[in-house]
Structures are given as structure tokens and as C-alpha cells.
Short mmCIF file of C-alpha atoms in Angstrom, two decimals:
data_model
loop_
_atom_site.label_atom_id
_atom_site.label_comp_id
_atom_site.label_asym_id
_atom_site.label_seq_id
_atom_site.Cartn_x
_atom_site.Cartn_y
_atom_site.Cartn_z
CA MET A 1 130.07 27.40 51.36
CA SER A 2 128.22 24.21 50.34
CA THR A 3 124.62 24.15 49.08
CA LEU A 4 123.48 22.86 52.47
CA GLU A 5 125.08 25.84 54.20
CA LYS A 6 123.34 28.50 52.11
CA ASP A 7 120.96 30.93 53.75
CA PRO A 8 117.46 29.42 53.24
CA ARG A 9 116.25 32.82 52.00
CA GLU A 10 118.52 32.41 48.97
CA ARG A 11 116.84 29.24 47.73
CA VAL A 12 114.96 29.85 44.52
CA CYS A 13 113.71 26.38 43.63
CA GLY A 14 112.26 23.33 45.33
CA GLU A 15 109.43 23.11 47.83
CA GLU A 16 110.87 25.81 50.09
CA ALA A 17 110.42 28.50 47.42
CA HIS A 18 106.76 27.58 46.94
CA ASP A 19 106.05 27.83 50.68
CA ARG A 20 107.33 31.40 51.04
CA PRO A 21 105.38 34.64 50.49
CA GLU A 22 105.80 36.00 46.97
CA LEU A 23 105.69 39.72 46.17
CA VAL A 24 103.95 40.57 42.87
CA PRO A 25 104.76 44.08 41.56
CA PRO A 26 102.16 46.07 39.58
CA ARG A 27 102.44 47.11 35.96
CA GLU A 28 100.69 50.15 34.53
CA VAL A 29 98.17 49.59 31.73
CA PRO A 30 95.42 51.67 30.04
CA LEU A 31 91.81 50.75 30.86
CA GLY A 32 89.26 50.69 28.05
CA GLY A 33 91.15 52.23 25.13
CA PRO A 34 94.01 54.54 24.07
CA ARG A 35 92.64 57.61 25.92
CA ALA A 36 91.64 55.64 28.99
CA MET A 37 92.76 56.13 32.57
CA ARG A 38 95.81 54.19 33.74
CA VAL A 39 95.54 51.36 36.27
CA ARG A 40 98.06 49.27 38.21
CA ARG A 41 97.62 45.55 37.44
CA THR A 42 99.05 42.78 39.65
CA LEU A 43 97.03 39.82 38.35
CA PRO A 44 97.59 38.15 36.02
CA ALA A 45 101.36 38.43 36.21
CA ARG A 46 104.32 36.46 34.97
CA GLY A 47 104.61 33.51 37.32
CA ARG A 48 101.38 34.28 39.21
CA THR A 49 98.13 33.82 37.31
CA MET A 50 95.62 33.45 40.13
CA VAL A 51 94.97 33.62 43.87
CA GLY A 52 92.24 31.05 44.39
CA ALA A 53 89.67 31.93 41.70
CA TRP A 54 90.82 35.59 41.69
CA CYS A 55 92.32 36.00 38.21
CA PHE A 56 92.44 39.78 37.70
CA VAL A 57 93.37 42.65 40.03
CA ASP A 58 93.37 46.29 38.87
CA HIS A 59 94.11 49.07 41.38
CA TYR A 60 93.61 52.71 40.44
CA GLY A 61 93.78 56.17 41.96
CA PRO A 62 93.45 58.34 43.75
CA ASP A 63 93.04 60.09 40.38
CA ASP A 64 92.00 63.70 39.91
CA VAL A 65 89.23 63.27 37.35
CA ALA A 66 89.78 66.82 36.07
CA ASP A 67 93.24 65.70 34.92
CA THR A 68 92.61 62.08 33.90
CA GLY A 69 89.08 62.27 32.54
CA GLY A 70 87.96 59.55 34.93
CA MET A 71 86.68 56.12 33.92
CA VAL A 72 84.97 55.84 30.55
CA VAL A 73 84.70 52.21 29.49
CA PRO A 74 82.15 51.65 26.67
CA PRO A 75 80.14 48.41 26.44
CA HIS A 76 82.40 45.37 26.35
CA PRO A 77 81.79 41.62 26.78
CA HIS A 78 82.66 39.02 29.41
CA THR A 79 82.39 35.24 29.64
CA ALA A 80 82.89 32.66 32.43
CA LEU A 81 83.86 35.15 35.13
CA GLN A 82 82.50 37.48 37.80
CA THR A 83 83.41 41.16 38.02
CA VAL A 84 83.83 42.53 41.55
CA SER A 85 83.77 46.35 41.80
CA TRP A 86 84.94 48.00 45.04
CA LEU A 87 85.54 51.74 45.46
CA PHE A 88 87.36 53.84 48.06
CA GLN A 89 86.38 57.20 46.50
CA GLY A 90 84.16 58.40 43.70
CA GLU A 91 81.14 56.96 41.91
CA ILE A 92 80.81 54.80 38.78
CA GLU A 93 77.67 54.20 36.74
CA HIS A 94 77.21 50.55 35.75
CA ARG A 95 74.85 49.42 32.97
CA ASP A 96 74.66 45.84 31.71
CA SER A 97 72.76 43.78 29.19
CA THR A 98 70.64 42.08 31.86
CA GLY A 99 68.94 45.47 32.26
CA VAL A 100 70.70 46.50 35.47
CA HIS A 101 71.50 50.18 36.00
CA ALA A 102 73.44 50.64 39.27
CA MET A 103 75.94 52.93 40.94
CA VAL A 104 79.23 51.73 42.36
CA VAL A 105 79.96 53.74 45.51
CA PRO A 106 82.56 53.38 48.30
CA GLY A 107 82.01 50.52 50.71
CA GLU A 108 79.38 48.75 48.62
CA LEU A 109 79.89 45.63 46.52
CA ASN A 110 78.69 45.38 42.93
CA LEU A 111 79.17 41.85 41.58
CA MET A 112 78.25 40.86 38.03
CA THR A 113 78.26 37.23 36.92
CA ALA A 114 79.00 36.92 33.21
CA GLY A 115 78.41 33.20 32.83
CA HIS A 116 77.63 32.34 29.20
CA GLY A 117 77.90 35.98 28.20
CA VAL A 118 77.11 39.56 29.19
CA CYS A 119 78.19 43.07 28.25
CA HIS A 120 78.39 46.21 30.37
CA SER A 121 79.66 49.78 30.49
CA GLU A 122 81.42 51.61 33.34
CA VAL A 123 81.54 55.41 33.47
CA SER A 124 82.49 57.64 36.40
CA THR A 125 79.73 60.14 37.21
CA SER A 126 79.88 63.90 36.67
CA SER A 127 79.87 64.46 40.45
CA THR A 128 83.08 62.46 40.88
CA THR A 129 86.20 64.57 41.47
CA VAL A 130 88.51 61.78 42.72
CA LEU A 131 88.37 58.16 41.57
CA HIS A 132 90.03 55.46 43.67
CA GLY A 133 89.36 51.74 43.96
CA VAL A 134 89.91 48.22 42.69
CA GLN A 135 88.36 46.18 39.89
CA LEU A 136 88.59 42.43 40.42
CA TRP A 137 87.60 39.30 38.50
CA THR A 138 87.04 35.74 39.62
CA ALA A 139 87.07 32.82 37.18
CA LEU A 140 84.03 30.56 37.22
CA PRO A 141 84.69 26.81 37.56
CA ALA A 142 83.95 24.81 34.40
CA GLU A 143 80.71 23.41 35.80
CA HIS A 144 79.37 26.95 36.27
CA ALA A 145 81.01 28.69 33.30
CA ASP A 146 77.76 28.95 31.33
CA VAL A 147 75.38 30.06 34.09
CA GLU A 148 72.88 32.78 33.32
CA ALA A 149 74.21 36.32 33.67
CA SER A 150 73.19 38.11 36.87
CA PHE A 151 74.00 41.05 39.16
CA VAL A 152 74.22 41.41 42.97
CA HIS A 153 74.56 44.52 45.13
CA HIS A 154 75.59 44.13 48.77
CA VAL A 155 76.51 46.58 51.53
CA PRO A 156 78.74 44.82 54.09
CA GLY A 157 78.58 46.12 57.65
CA PRO A 158 82.03 47.36 58.74
CA VAL A 159 83.40 45.37 61.69
CA GLU A 160 85.35 47.49 64.18
CA VAL A 161 88.01 45.81 66.32
CA ASP A 162 90.89 47.21 68.33
CA GLY A 163 93.08 49.06 65.84
CA ALA A 164 91.20 48.25 62.63
CA VAL A 165 87.97 48.28 60.63
CA ALA A 166 87.16 45.47 58.20
CA SER A 167 84.51 45.18 55.48
CA VAL A 168 84.10 41.61 54.24
CA PHE A 169 82.40 41.72 50.84
CA LEU A 170 82.87 38.04 49.91
CA GLY A 171 83.27 34.93 52.05
CA LYS A 172 84.01 35.00 55.76
CA LEU A 173 86.86 36.19 57.98
CA GLY A 174 87.67 35.89 61.65
CA LEU A 175 89.32 38.82 63.42
CA ALA A 176 89.81 39.55 67.13
CA GLY A 177 87.24 36.97 68.17
CA THR A 178 84.64 38.27 65.70
CA ARG A 179 83.56 36.56 62.49
CA ALA A 180 82.35 38.65 59.57
CA VAL A 181 80.36 36.84 56.86
CA SER A 182 79.11 38.00 53.46
CA PRO A 183 75.83 36.45 52.24
CA VAL A 184 76.80 36.82 48.56
CA THR A 185 76.91 33.50 46.69
CA THR A 186 80.19 32.51 45.08
CA TYR A 187 80.88 29.58 42.75
CA SER A 188 84.07 28.52 44.52
CA PRO A 189 85.36 29.18 48.07
CA LEU A 190 86.43 32.84 48.16
CA LEU A 191 87.38 35.67 50.49
CA GLY A 192 87.37 39.39 49.72
CA ALA A 193 87.76 42.15 52.32
CA GLU A 194 88.91 45.73 52.80
CA ILE A 195 90.86 46.26 56.03
CA VAL A 196 91.79 49.70 57.35
CA LEU A 197 94.46 49.70 60.06
CA HIS A 198 94.91 52.61 62.47
CA PRO A 199 98.45 54.02 62.97
CA HIS A 200 100.85 51.58 64.64
CA ALA A 201 98.17 48.90 64.81
CA SER A 202 98.60 45.14 64.88
CA LEU A 203 95.81 42.77 63.84
CA VAL A 204 95.74 38.98 63.77
CA LEU A 205 93.33 37.39 61.31
CA ASP A 206 91.94 33.86 61.49
CA LEU A 207 92.33 32.23 58.08
CA ASP A 208 91.11 29.08 56.38
CA PRO A 209 94.35 27.08 55.98
CA THR A 210 93.07 25.50 52.74
CA PHE A 211 93.06 28.98 51.14
CA GLU A 212 95.89 30.80 49.44
CA HIS A 213 95.76 34.55 50.02
CA GLY A 214 96.81 37.82 48.46
CA VAL A 215 97.27 41.14 50.29
CA LEU A 216 97.21 44.32 48.16
CA LEU A 217 98.43 47.51 49.83
CA ASP A 218 96.38 50.54 48.81
CA ARG A 219 97.93 53.19 51.07
CA GLY A 220 100.15 53.60 54.12
CA GLU A 221 102.71 51.09 55.34
CA VAL A 222 102.03 47.49 56.25
CA ARG A 223 103.99 44.44 57.28
CA VAL A 224 102.30 41.13 56.49
CA ALA A 225 103.59 37.86 57.95
CA GLY A 226 106.89 39.63 58.58
CA GLU A 227 107.13 40.96 55.01
CA ASP A 228 107.03 44.67 54.09
CA VAL A 229 104.56 45.23 51.26
CA PRO A 230 105.21 48.25 49.00
CA THR A 231 102.28 50.38 47.87
CA ALA A 232 100.21 48.83 45.04
CA HIS A 233 102.05 45.49 45.34
CA LEU A 234 100.32 42.16 45.97
CA LEU A 235 101.81 39.72 48.48
CA HIS A 236 100.86 36.11 47.72
CA LEU A 237 100.68 33.68 50.63
CA PRO A 238 100.41 29.94 49.85
CA PRO A 239 97.94 27.66 51.66
CA GLY A 240 98.72 26.38 55.14
CA ARG A 241 98.26 29.46 57.34
CA ASP A 242 95.49 29.56 59.92
CA THR A 243 96.45 33.03 61.20
CA LEU A 244 97.95 36.13 59.64
CA GLU A 245 99.35 39.22 61.36
CA LEU A 246 99.08 42.68 59.78
CA ALA A 247 101.06 45.57 61.31
CA SER A 248 100.77 49.18 60.15
CA GLY A 249 103.16 52.13 60.28
CA ALA A 250 102.78 55.69 61.53
CA ASP A 251 100.13 56.61 58.94
CA GLY A 252 98.09 53.44 59.25
CA ALA A 253 97.27 51.37 56.18
CA ARG A 254 94.49 50.16 53.93
CA VAL A 255 94.71 46.72 52.33
CA VAL A 256 92.51 44.50 50.21
CA LEU A 257 92.64 40.86 51.33
CA LEU A 258 91.81 38.19 48.75
CA GLY A 259 91.69 34.44 49.24
CA GLY A 260 90.38 31.15 47.96
CA THR A 261 91.19 27.49 47.56
CA PRO A 262 93.69 26.87 44.73
CA PHE A 263 91.56 26.89 41.60
CA GLY A 264 92.62 23.47 40.34
CA GLU A 265 91.65 24.13 36.72
CA GLU A 266 93.46 25.61 33.77
CA ILE A 267 91.84 28.57 32.02
CA VAL A 268 92.50 30.66 28.96
CA MET A 269 92.10 34.36 29.73
CA TRP A 270 92.36 36.83 26.85
CA TRP A 271 91.01 40.39 26.67
CA ASN A 272 87.69 40.21 28.57
CA PHE A 273 87.03 36.51 28.08
CA VAL A 274 87.69 33.44 30.19
CA GLY A 275 87.51 30.07 28.46
CA ARG A 276 88.83 26.55 28.84
CA ASN A 277 90.74 26.52 25.59
CA HIS A 278 91.73 28.63 22.60
CA ASP A 279 88.57 27.75 20.67
CA ASP A 280 86.30 29.05 23.46
CA VAL A 281 87.92 32.47 23.16
CA VAL A 282 87.84 32.49 19.36
CA GLU A 283 84.12 31.70 19.40
CA ALA A 284 83.34 34.39 21.98
CA ARG A 285 85.36 36.99 20.06
CA GLU A 286 83.65 36.18 16.76
CA GLN A 287 80.22 36.44 18.35
CA TRP A 288 81.05 39.76 20.01
CA GLN A 289 82.41 41.22 16.78
CA ALA A 290 79.21 40.19 15.02
CA GLU A 291 77.08 41.85 17.72
CA LEU A 292 79.26 44.69 19.06
CA GLY A 293 76.73 45.33 21.82
CA HIS A 294 73.76 45.99 19.53
CA ALA A 295 72.14 42.56 19.17
CA GLU A 296 69.27 42.20 21.63
CA GLY A 297 68.93 38.49 20.96
CA GLY A 298 72.62 37.68 20.73
CA ARG A 299 74.95 36.01 23.21
CA PHE A 300 76.02 39.27 24.88
CA GLY A 301 72.95 41.46 24.53
CA ALA A 302 72.98 45.24 24.42
CA VAL A 303 73.53 48.20 26.76
CA ASP A 304 71.80 51.57 26.62
CA TYR A 305 74.93 53.63 25.96
CA PRO A 306 75.45 56.91 24.01
CA GLY A 307 78.30 55.67 21.86
CA ASP A 308 79.97 52.70 20.21
CA SER A 309 80.89 49.46 21.93
CA LEU A 310 84.52 48.38 22.22
CA PRO A 311 85.65 46.14 19.36
CA ALA A 312 87.82 43.18 20.30
CA PRO A 313 91.50 43.41 19.46
CA ALA A 314 93.04 41.01 16.96
CA LEU A 315 93.95 37.58 18.26
CA PRO A 316 97.64 36.64 18.31
CA HIS A 317 98.94 34.43 15.49
CA VAL A 318 99.48 31.53 17.89
CA ARG A 319 97.10 29.37 19.88
CA LEU A 320 96.34 30.73 23.33
CA ARG A 321 97.79 28.50 26.02
CA PRO A 322 95.86 27.51 29.17
CA ARG A 323 97.32 28.58 32.50
CA GLY A 324 96.50 28.30 36.17
#
């Protein structure tokens, strides 16, 4: 059989490969230290660094806190990114160096903008028996990388349509003739939503064709754009789609839909820092090590926390390479 006669699904290079959905499998990593809970990470991954400005996707649970110990992440720093916390079950106490003390609860968005620098702690509460959710980051464009640190809490109203319920926590989304919009400010065009599908449901979404999208399956069975998505996997969809069909199985499904315009900038992402180059990260690490969460007037500030802050790991012996 000649090259021209091959099944198009077998092509692995050229424009055709870039236009097809791409399945990103998760890898299991510890969160916050050697005794920390385990999470399933799909971004960043080999070959897929970002979906729009979304640069980090952790998915965890449902975890029995009696067995795992829950989430205990001491104060740690961030630069040039936003943290997006979204829970399905449980409760997490958030404290940051801007003075915010807030609870992360199911169905409510907690968004922290790191900008030039911030530190925070995340600890599941004593009343939590099961912990289940996602922790997401978005990279800030270079022109906004040094904005002042801030925090936003938002409760999106669930939108019920035939066969599904959607909660749009960032951006806007059209579904079944209804448009759901989040008022939360973002620094680049973004979409973030939880969608729960009833058993054997089919839902067509209206998309912005300039966006690329990612669909993370939390539970159940779902077929997205004709592709079966395994649990905890992320399906990447390149720009160009103005609609997207989701179809669930016998047990229904819950997905997290992410989207945004291709970021268009290279970033260096290492540990909890985003920078534009190796030197940005080196500088942030040195400043954090000098402060370790206890310098009120420093770059990262301090958090009221009954324990030590997380020290930064050692940098690799090579220059960090930009990606994106």
C-alpha cells in the first residue's frame, strides 16, 4: 500500500496530526511533600504544555481522608500565574499572604492571582471525610506577569438544560440555546466549566472557534467529538470547532471543560513559578529561600500557618528551557 493509500488515522506527522483530538494520559505525583496525597496530573505533559493559558491540571480523589490524610500543603510561593481551585467534595482552608482566609467548597470558585509574587497554604478541614476536585493554573501573559497579587471568590449559578447541568466558573459558554457567563476577570481569553451529564445524555456546546479546548473526565463514561475519553484523561481539541458534542454512558458523566486562545508566548514553568526565562525562576527561587514565608516585607509575604513553609527544591544543573 502506498503512502497515499494509508488510513488517515495512521498519519502521525504533518498538518493532519495537529488537527486531530489528542488524548493526554495522567501521571500520578505527590502534592506538597513526601507524605502528601497523590494527584493525577495531565498538564504539563510531554508534547502538551498548555491548553490556551491553562498550564497545570491536577485531578484528585475521591480520597478517603482517614486513609490518605487529606490535603496538607504548607505555605509555598507562586509567580506570574493564577491558581483556580474547584472542588466536587470536601472543604479546603486557603490562607494567603494578601491576608485572605477563605474556604474552598464544592461548586464555588476560588481564584488567586500571584502576579509578582504571593504565598499561600492549602489544608483540608477536619470536617472533610472525602476530598475530590481539581487544582488548575493559568499562566499570565508577559504584560500582566507582575500585577499585584489578589483573590476572587465566585459562586456560578448552575445552568440546567435537557440532560445536563453546567457551572461556568470562567469565561462564557453556549449550551442548548442558553449562554452562561462568569463575571470573573481573566488576563487572556479563557473558559472553565464543570458539566454533569445525566445517563445516556447528549449535549451540544457552542464554542469559540478561536479557542483550543481540553475535556477532563472526572467520572462516568463520555464520548467527546466521537472520541472515548478514559477516566482522568484529558482530551485536547485544537482550534477551529464552533460546536462540540458530549455523550454520556449508562452512569452519566462529569467533565471539566477548559479552553482559551493559543497562548502565543513561551514560558518557563518550574516548581511553583512561571517565568519568561531561566533567570526569572532563579531569582524567584533565591528570594523565596531567603524569605521562606516569614518575611512580611518581602516579595512573597507571609501566611499565618502553624508550621514551616515549603523550601524550594534544588534547581537542575542545566538551564531551564522555555516551552509553550
